Short mmCIF file of C-alpha atoms in Angstrom, two decimals:
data_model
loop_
_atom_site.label_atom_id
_atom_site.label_comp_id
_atom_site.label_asym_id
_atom_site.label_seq_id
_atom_site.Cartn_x
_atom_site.Cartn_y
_atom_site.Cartn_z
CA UNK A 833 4.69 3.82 -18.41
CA UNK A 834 6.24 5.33 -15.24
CA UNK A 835 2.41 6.98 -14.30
CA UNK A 836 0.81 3.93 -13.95
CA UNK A 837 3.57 2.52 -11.49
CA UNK A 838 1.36 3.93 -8.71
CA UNK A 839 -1.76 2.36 -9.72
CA UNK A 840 -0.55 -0.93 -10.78
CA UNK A 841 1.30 -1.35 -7.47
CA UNK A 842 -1.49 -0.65 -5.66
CA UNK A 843 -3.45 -3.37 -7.30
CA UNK A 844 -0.36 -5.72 -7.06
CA UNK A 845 -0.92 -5.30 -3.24
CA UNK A 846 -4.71 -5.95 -3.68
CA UNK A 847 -4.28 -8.73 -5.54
CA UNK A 848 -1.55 -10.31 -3.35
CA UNK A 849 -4.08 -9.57 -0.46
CA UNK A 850 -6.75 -11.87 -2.61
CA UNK A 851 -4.99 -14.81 -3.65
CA UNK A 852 -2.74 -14.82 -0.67
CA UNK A 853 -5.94 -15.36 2.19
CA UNK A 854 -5.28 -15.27 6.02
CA UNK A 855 -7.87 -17.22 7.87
CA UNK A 856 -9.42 -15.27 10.73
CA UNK A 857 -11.61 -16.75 13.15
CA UNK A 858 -13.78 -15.67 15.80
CA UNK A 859 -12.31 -14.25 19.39
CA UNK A 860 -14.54 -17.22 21.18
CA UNK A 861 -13.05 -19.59 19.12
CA UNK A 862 -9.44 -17.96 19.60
CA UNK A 863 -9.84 -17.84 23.37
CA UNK A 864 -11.08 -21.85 23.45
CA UNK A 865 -7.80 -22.10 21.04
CA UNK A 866 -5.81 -20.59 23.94
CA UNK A 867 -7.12 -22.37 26.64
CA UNK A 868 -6.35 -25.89 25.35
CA UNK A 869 -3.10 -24.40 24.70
CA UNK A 870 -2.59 -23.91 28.08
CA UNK A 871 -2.81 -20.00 28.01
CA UNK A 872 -5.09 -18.29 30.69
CA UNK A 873 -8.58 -16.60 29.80
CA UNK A 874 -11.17 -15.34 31.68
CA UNK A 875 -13.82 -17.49 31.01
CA UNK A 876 -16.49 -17.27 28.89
CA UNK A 877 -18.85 -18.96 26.44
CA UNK A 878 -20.21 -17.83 22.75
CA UNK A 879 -24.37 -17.83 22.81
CA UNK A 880 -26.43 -16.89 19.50
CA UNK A 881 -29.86 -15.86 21.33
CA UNK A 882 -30.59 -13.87 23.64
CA UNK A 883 -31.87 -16.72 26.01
CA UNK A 884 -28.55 -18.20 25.73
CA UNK A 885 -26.38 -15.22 26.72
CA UNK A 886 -28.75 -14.95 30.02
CA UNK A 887 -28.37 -18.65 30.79
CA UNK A 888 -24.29 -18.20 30.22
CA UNK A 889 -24.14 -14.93 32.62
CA UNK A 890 -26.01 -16.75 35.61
CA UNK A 891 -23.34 -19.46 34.79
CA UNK A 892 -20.76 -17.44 35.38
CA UNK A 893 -22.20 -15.60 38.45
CA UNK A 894 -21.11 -12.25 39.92
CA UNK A 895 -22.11 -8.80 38.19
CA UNK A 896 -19.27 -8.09 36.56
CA UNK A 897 -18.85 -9.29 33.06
CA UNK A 898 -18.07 -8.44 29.49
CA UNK A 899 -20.48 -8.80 26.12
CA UNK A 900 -18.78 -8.90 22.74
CA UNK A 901 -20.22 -9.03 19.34
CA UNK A 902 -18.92 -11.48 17.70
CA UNK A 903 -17.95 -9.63 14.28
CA UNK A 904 -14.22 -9.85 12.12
CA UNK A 905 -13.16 -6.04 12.81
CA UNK A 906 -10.99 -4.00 14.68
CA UNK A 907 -12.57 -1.04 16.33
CA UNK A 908 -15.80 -3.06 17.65
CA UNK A 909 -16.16 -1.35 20.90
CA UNK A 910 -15.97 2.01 19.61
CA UNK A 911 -18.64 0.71 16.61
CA UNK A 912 -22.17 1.36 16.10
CA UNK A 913 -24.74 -1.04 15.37
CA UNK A 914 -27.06 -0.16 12.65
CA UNK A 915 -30.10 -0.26 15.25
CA UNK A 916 -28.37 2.76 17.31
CA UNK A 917 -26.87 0.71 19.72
CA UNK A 918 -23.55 2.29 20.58
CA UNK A 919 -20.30 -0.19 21.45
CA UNK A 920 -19.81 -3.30 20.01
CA UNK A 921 -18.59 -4.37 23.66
CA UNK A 922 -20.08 -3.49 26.90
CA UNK A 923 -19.41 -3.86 30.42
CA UNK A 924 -22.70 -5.97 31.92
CA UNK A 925 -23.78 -6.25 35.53
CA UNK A 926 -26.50 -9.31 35.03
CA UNK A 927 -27.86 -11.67 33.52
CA UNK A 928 -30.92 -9.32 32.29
CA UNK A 929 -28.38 -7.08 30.99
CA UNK A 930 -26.74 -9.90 29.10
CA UNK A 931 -30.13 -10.73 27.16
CA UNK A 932 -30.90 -6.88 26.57
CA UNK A 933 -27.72 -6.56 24.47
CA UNK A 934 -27.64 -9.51 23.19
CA UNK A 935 -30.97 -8.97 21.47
CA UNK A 936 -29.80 -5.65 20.07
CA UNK A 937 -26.50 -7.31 18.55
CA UNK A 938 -27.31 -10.67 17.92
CA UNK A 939 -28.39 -10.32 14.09
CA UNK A 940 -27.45 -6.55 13.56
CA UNK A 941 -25.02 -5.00 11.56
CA UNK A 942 -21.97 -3.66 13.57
CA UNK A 943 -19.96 -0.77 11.32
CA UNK A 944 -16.82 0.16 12.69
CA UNK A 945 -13.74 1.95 11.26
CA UNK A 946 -12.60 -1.23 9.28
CA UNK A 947 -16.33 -3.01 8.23
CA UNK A 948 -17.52 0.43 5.98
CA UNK A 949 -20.84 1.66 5.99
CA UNK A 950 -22.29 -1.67 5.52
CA UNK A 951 -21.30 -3.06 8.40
CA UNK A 952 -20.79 -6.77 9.61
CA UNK A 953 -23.44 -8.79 10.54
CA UNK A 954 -23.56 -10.03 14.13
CA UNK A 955 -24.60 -13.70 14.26
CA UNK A 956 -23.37 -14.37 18.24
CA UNK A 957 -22.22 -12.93 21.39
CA UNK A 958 -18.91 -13.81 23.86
CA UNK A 959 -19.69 -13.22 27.36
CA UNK A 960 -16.74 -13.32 29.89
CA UNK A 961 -16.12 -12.76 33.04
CA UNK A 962 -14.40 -9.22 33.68
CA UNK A 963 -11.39 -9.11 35.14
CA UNK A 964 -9.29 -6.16 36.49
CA UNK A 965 -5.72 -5.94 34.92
CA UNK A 966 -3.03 -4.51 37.28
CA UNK A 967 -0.47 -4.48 34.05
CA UNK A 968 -1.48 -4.22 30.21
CA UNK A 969 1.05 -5.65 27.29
CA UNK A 970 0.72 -5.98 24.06
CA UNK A 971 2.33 -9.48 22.33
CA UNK A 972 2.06 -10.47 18.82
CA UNK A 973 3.82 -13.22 16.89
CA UNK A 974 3.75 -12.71 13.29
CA UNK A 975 5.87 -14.44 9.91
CA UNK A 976 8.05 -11.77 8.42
CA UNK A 977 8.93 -11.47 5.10
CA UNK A 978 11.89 -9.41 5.79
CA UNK A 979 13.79 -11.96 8.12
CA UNK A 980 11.64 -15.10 6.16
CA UNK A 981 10.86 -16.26 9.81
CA UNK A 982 8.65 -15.61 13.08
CA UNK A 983 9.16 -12.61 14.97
CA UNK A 984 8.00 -11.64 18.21
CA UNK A 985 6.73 -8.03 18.63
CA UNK A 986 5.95 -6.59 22.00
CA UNK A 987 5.25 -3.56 23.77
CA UNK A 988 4.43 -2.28 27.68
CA UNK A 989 1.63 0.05 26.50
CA UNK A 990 -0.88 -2.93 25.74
CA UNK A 991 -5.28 -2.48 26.27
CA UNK A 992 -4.68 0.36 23.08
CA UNK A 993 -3.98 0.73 19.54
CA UNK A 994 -0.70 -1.14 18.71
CA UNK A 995 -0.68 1.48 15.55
CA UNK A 996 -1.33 4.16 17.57
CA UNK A 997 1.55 3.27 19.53
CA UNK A 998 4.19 2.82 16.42
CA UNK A 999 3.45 5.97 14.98
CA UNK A 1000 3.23 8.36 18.25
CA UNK A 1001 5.85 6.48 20.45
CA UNK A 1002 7.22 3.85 18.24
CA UNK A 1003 10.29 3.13 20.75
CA UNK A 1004 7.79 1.65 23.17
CA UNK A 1005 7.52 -1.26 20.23
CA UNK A 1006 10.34 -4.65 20.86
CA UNK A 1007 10.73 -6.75 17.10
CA UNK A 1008 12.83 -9.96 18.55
CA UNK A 1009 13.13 -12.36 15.59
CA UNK A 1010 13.28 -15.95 16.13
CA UNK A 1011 15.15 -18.76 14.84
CA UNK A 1012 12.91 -21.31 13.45
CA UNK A 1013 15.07 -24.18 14.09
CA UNK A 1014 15.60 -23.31 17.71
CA UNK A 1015 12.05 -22.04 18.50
CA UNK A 1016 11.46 -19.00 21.72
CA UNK A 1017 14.13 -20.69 24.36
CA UNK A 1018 13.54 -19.82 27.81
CA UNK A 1019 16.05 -16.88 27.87
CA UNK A 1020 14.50 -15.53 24.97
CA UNK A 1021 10.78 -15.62 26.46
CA UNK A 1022 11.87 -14.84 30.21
CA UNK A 1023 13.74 -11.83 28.42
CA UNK A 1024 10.46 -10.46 26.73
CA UNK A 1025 8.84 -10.83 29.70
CA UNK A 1026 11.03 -8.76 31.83
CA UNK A 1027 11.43 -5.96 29.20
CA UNK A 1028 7.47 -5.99 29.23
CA UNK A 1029 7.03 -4.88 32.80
CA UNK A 1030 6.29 -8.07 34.50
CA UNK A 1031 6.19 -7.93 38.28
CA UNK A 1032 9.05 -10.37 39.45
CA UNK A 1033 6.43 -13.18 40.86
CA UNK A 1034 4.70 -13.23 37.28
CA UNK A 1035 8.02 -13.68 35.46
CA UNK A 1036 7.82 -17.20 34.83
CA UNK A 1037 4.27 -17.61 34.35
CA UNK A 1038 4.88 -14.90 31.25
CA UNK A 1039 7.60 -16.66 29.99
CA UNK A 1040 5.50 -20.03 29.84
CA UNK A 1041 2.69 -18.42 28.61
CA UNK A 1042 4.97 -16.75 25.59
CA UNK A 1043 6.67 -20.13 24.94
CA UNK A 1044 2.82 -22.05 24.56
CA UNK A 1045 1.51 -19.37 22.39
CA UNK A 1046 4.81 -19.83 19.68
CA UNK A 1047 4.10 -24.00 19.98
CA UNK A 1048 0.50 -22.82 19.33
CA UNK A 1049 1.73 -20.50 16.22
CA UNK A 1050 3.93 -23.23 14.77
CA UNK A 1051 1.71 -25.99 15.29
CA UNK A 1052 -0.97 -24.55 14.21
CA UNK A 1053 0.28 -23.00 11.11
CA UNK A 1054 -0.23 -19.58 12.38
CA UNK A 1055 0.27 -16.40 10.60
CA UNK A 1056 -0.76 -14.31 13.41
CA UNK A 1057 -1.66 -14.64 17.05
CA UNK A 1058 -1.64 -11.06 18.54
CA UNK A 1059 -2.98 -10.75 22.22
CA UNK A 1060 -3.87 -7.28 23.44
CA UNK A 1061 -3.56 -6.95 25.87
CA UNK A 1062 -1.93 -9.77 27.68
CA UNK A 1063 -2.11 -8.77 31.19
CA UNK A 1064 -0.92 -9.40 34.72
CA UNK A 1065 -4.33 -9.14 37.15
CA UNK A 1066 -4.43 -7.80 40.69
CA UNK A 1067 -3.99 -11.01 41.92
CA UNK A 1068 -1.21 -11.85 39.52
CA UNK A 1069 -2.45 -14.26 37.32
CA UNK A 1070 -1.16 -14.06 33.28
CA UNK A 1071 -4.06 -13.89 31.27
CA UNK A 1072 -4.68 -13.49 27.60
CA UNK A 1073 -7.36 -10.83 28.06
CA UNK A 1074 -8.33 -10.40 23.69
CA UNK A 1075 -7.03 -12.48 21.23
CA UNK A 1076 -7.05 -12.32 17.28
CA UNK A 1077 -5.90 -15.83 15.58
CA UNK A 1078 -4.85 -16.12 11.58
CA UNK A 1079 -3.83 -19.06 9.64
CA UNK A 1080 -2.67 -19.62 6.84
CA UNK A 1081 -4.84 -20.65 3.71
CA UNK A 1082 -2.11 -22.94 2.49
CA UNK A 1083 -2.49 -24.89 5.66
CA UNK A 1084 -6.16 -25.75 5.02
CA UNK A 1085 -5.28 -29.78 3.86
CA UNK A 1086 -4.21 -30.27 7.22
CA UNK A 1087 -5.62 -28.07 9.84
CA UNK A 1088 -9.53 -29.27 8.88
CA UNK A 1089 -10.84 -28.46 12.27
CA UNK A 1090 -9.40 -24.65 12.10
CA UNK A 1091 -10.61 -24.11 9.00
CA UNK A 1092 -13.98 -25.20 9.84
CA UNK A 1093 -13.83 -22.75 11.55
CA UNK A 1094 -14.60 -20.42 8.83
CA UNK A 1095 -17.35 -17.78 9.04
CA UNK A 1096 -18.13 -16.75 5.25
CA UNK A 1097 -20.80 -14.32 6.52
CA UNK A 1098 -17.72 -12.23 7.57
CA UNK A 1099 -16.77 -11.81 4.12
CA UNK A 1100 -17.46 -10.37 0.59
CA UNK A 1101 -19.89 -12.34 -0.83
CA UNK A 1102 -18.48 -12.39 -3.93
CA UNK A 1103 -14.89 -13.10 -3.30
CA UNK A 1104 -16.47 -15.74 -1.41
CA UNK A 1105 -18.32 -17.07 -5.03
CA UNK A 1106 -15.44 -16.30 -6.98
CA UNK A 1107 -13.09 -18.44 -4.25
CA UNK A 1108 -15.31 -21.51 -4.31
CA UNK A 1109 -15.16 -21.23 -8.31
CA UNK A 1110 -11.25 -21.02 -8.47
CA UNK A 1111 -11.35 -17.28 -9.88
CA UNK A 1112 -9.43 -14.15 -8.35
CA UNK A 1113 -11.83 -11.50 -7.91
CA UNK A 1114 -11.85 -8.41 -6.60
CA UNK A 1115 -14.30 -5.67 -6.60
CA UNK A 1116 -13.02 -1.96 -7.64
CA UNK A 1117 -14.89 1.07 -8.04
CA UNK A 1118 -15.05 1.48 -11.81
CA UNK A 1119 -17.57 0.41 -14.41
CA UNK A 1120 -15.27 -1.35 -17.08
CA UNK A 1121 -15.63 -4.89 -15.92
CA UNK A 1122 -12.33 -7.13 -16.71
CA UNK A 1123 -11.74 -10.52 -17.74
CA UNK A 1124 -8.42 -11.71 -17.85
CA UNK A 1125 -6.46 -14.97 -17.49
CA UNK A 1126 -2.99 -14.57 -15.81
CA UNK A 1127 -2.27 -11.74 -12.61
CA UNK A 1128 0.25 -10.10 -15.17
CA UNK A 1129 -1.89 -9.65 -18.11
CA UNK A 1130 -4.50 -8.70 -15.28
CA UNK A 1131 -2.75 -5.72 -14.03
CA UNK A 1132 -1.46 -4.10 -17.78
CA UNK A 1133 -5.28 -4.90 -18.76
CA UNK A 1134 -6.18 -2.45 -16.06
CA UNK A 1135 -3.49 -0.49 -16.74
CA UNK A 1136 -4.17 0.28 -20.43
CA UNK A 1137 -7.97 1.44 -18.95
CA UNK A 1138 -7.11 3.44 -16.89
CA UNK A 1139 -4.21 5.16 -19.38
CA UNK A 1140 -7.06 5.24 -22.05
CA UNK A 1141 -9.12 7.34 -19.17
CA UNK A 1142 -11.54 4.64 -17.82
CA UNK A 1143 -11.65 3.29 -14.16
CA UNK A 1144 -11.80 -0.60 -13.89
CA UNK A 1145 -14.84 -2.09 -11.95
CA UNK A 1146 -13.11 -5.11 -11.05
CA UNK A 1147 -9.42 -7.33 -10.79
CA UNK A 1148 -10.91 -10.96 -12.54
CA UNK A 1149 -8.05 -13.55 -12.83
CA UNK A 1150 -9.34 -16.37 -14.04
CA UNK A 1151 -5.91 -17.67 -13.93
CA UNK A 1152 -5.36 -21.21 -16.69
CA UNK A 1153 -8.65 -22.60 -16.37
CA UNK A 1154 -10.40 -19.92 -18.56
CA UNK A 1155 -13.10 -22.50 -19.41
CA UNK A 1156 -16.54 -22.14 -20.57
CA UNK A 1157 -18.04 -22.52 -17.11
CA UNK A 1158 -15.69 -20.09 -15.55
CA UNK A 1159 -16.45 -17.75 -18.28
CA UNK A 1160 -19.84 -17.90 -17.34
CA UNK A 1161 -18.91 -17.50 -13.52
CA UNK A 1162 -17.22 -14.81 -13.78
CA UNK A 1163 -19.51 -12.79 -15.91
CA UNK A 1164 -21.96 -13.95 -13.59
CA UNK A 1165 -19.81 -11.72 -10.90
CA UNK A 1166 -19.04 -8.88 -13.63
CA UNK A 1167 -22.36 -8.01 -13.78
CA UNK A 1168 -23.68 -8.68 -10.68
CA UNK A 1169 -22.67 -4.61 -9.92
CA UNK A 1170 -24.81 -2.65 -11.57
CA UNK A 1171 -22.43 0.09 -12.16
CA UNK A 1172 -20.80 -2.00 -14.69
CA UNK A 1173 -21.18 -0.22 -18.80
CA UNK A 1174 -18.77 -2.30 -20.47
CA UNK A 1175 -16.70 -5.41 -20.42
CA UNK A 1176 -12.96 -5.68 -21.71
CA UNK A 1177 -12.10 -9.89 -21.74
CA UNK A 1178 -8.64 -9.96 -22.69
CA UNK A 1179 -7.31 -13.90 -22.75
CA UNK A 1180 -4.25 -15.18 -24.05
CA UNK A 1181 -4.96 -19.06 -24.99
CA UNK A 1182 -1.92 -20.61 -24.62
CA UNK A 1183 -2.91 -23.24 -22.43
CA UNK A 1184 -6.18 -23.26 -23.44
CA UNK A 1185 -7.52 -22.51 -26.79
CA UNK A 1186 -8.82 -19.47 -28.06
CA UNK A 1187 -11.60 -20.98 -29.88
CA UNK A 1188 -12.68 -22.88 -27.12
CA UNK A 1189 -12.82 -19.87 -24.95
CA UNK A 1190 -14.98 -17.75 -27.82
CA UNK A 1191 -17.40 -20.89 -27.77
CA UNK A 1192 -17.51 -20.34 -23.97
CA UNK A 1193 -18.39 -16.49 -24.48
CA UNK A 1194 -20.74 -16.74 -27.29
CA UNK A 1195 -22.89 -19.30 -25.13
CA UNK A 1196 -22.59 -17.27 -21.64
CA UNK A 1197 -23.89 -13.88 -24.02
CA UNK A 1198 -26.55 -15.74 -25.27
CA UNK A 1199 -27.89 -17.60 -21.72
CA UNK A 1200 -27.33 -14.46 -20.10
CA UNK A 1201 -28.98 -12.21 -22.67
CA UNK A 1202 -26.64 -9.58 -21.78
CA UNK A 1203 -27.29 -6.23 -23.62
CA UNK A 1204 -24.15 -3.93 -22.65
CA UNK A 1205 -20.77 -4.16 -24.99
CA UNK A 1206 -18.16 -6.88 -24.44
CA UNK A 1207 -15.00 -6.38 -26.08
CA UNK A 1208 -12.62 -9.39 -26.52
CA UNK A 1209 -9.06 -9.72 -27.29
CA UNK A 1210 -8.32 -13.29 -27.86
CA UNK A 1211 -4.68 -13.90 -28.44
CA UNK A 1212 -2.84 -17.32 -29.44
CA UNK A 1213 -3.66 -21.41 -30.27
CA UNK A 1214 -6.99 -20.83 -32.64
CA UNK A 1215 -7.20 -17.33 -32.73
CA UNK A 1216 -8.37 -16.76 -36.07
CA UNK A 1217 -11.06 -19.62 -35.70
CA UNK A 1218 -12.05 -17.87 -32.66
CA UNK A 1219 -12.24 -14.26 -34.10
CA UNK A 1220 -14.21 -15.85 -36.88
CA UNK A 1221 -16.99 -17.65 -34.33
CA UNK A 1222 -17.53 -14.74 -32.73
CA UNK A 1223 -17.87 -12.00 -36.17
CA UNK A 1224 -20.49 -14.64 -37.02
CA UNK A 1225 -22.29 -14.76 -33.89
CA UNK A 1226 -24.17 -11.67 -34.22
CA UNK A 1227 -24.01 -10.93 -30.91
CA UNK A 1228 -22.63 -7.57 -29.03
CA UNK A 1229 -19.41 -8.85 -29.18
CA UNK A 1230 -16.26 -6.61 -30.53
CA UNK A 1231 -13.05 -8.82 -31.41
CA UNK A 1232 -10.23 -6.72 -31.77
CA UNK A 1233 -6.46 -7.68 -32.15
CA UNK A 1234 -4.77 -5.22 -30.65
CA UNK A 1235 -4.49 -4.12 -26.88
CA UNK A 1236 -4.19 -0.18 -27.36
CA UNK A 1237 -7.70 -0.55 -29.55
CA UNK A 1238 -9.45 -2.54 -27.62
CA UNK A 1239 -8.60 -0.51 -24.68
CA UNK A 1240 -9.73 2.46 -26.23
CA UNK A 1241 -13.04 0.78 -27.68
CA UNK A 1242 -13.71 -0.11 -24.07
CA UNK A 1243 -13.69 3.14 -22.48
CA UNK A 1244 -15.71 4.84 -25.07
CA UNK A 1245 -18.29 2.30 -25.33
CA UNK A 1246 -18.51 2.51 -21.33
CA UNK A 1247 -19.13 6.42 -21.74
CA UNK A 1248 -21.66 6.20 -24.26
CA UNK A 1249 -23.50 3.35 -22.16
CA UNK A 1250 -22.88 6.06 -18.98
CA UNK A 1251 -23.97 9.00 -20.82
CA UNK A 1252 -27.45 6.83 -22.34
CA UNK A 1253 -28.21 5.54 -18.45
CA UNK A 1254 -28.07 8.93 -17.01
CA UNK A 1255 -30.66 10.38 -19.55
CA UNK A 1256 -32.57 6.85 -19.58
CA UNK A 1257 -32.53 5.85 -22.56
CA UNK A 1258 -31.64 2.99 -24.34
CA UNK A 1259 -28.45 2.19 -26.95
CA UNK A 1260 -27.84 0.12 -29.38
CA UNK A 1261 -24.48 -0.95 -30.68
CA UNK A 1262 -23.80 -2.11 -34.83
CA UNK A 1263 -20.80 -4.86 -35.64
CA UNK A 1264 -19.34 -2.17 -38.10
CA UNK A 1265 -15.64 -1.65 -36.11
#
């Protein structure tokens, strides 16, 4: 088994990834965050038209001001928008400028380095008033599993990538970890704030500015708050120049407003589903579609496929609650990629009952009218009863007993469904396995 150690680990981090969720919200929403914190901006307002971002940039006056599609990425200002519009933030000079980008983001997909080719859409615009940064930092206040605390991680080359920075000059990079029961005292912040660069008559202001954003992070059930950069301006002001805000799902019972905040649009559609519907999903690239209860069983199911020389199209944990209606639900998502040639449901009913969960497939097959090969391994309470319901189903359903078989079944029914697609023709499968 030591080959698949790669692979498994890899989806051990994916999975942790999916049921371990980090809200992120949007950098107008993270900047209003801020300033009720008590952390300085530059101000600015979110508008979804075009009409609206002209009306904001005559109410901040001046011609010197900052657009910024609102999208959940890194890389936005070096993105393209699927219209040809280069940068996902530009530098305006009026309020005509202000509606002219606005209409060619607002409503576009934005692709950057971390979106993919399909890109994000755009539903709304920041626009700020520009200001001129005499000093750049970069501050970021993050829970560490390593220490099992907060920890404070700074560095005087701020306004660039912070991985950039850790991987060409990663001495520029300060980790200070932080007591939880005694919070950022004022040594500790006025500290950070001198190492940073800060000119002497900014000191203070830096070192209040550090202490409100960890009350922010601890009140707020923060996982993240990283501002970069956090700047001192040319008339030394501390201000908070780009901020990006995560919480933590668990938190979601009692931070209601935050996590109103959501913005599904920003996400995979179907993770999205499968979330609302209790079910782990995650999309892969192969075309054996998997349906397992249990993370565990999950990962040795796509193990075994991938030993048996298949690729799995899918990580589908439907965790205890494998009942008939998340059955359905998550076939629903299985085959909602059309690259999908078979489907491997592995259960063990301990919890639930085996026979129960064969009535549940037999009636999704049948309302779904699906046509490609499912194979099911349905092991514990009522597994005989359930092996029996589905032999006498007639439907394309293959119950086998044993994991290495029904591995193997899988893969070879997924080539010969492969193999009849590419040619276009149609197959047929017989009950006589």
């Amino acid at each position: 088994m030591y080959r698949l150690r790669p692979f498994a680990s890899r989806l051990t981090r994916v999975a942790q990834q999916q049921q371990k969720r980090s809200l992120s919200i949007h950098e107008y929403l993270s900047a209003d965050l801020l300033r009720k914190s008590g952390v300085g901006v530059p101000y600015g307002a979110v508008a979804t038209t075009a009409a609206e971002a002209e009306a904001i940039a005559k109410k901040i006056g001046g011609d010197d001001m900052v657009i910024k599609a609102q999208v959940l990425a890194g890389g936005r200002g070096k993105g393209t928008f699927e219209n040809g519009l280069k940068g996902g933030v530009r530098v305006i000079y009026s309020p005509t400028e202000a509606k002219m980008f606005a209409d060619q983001m607002i409503g576009h997909k934005l692709i950057t380095k971390q979106t993919g080719a399909q890109g994000r859409l755009c539903n709304s615009v920041y626009i700020c008033e520009r200001k001129f940064a005499r000093r750049e930092f970069y501050l970021a206040i993050l829970m560490d599993r390593a220490s099992q605390g907060p920890v404070i991680v700074s560095s005087s080359q701020g306004g660039m990538d912070i991985e950039t920075v850790a991987k060409e000059n990663p001495s520029a990079i300060t980790t200070t970890n932080i007591d939880i029961h005694t919070g950022v005292t004022d040594d500790i912040a006025r500290k950070i704030a001198v190492d940073l660069g800060f000119s002497e008559q900014c000191i203070e202001d830096a070192k209040d500015t550090i202490q409100k954003l960890y009350k922010l992070f601890m009140d707020k059930d923060a996982t993240q708050i990283e501002i970069n950069p956090l700047s001192e301006t040319s008339d030394h002001k501390v201000l908070a120049m780009d901020a990006k805000l995560g919480f933590d799902d668990n938190a979601d019972f009692r931070q209601k407003e935050i996590f109103s905040w959501r913005d599904t649009t920003q996400e995979d559609a179907e993770e999205v589903r499968a979330a609302e519907s209790g079910l782990n999903f995650i999309k892969l690239g192969g075309d054996i579609g998997c349906l397992v209860n249990g993370a565990g069983l999950a990962m040795a199911t796509m193990d075994i496929i991938k030993l048996n020389g298949g690729e799995p199209a899918n990580f589908l944990d439907v965790g205890g609650g494998a009942t008939p209606q998340a059955i359905k639900e998550a076939f629903t998502l299985i085959t909602s990629d059309p690259k999908v040639t078979a489907i491997f449901v592995n259960i063990f009913g301990g919890i639930v009952r085996c026979d129960a969960i064969a009535k549940g497939l037999i009636s999704t097959v049948e309302s779904m009218n699906l046509r490609i090969p499912i194979i099911a391994r349905l092991q514990g309470t009522n597994m005989e009863a359930a092996h029996q319901l589905i032999n006498e189903s007639g439907l394309k359903i293959f119950s086998i007993d044993d994991l290495q078989s029904a591995a193997e079944k899988a893969v070879q029914f997924s080539k010969v469904v492969k193999m009849a697609r590419d040619i276009d023709v149609g197959v047929e499968f017989s009950l006589g396995i």
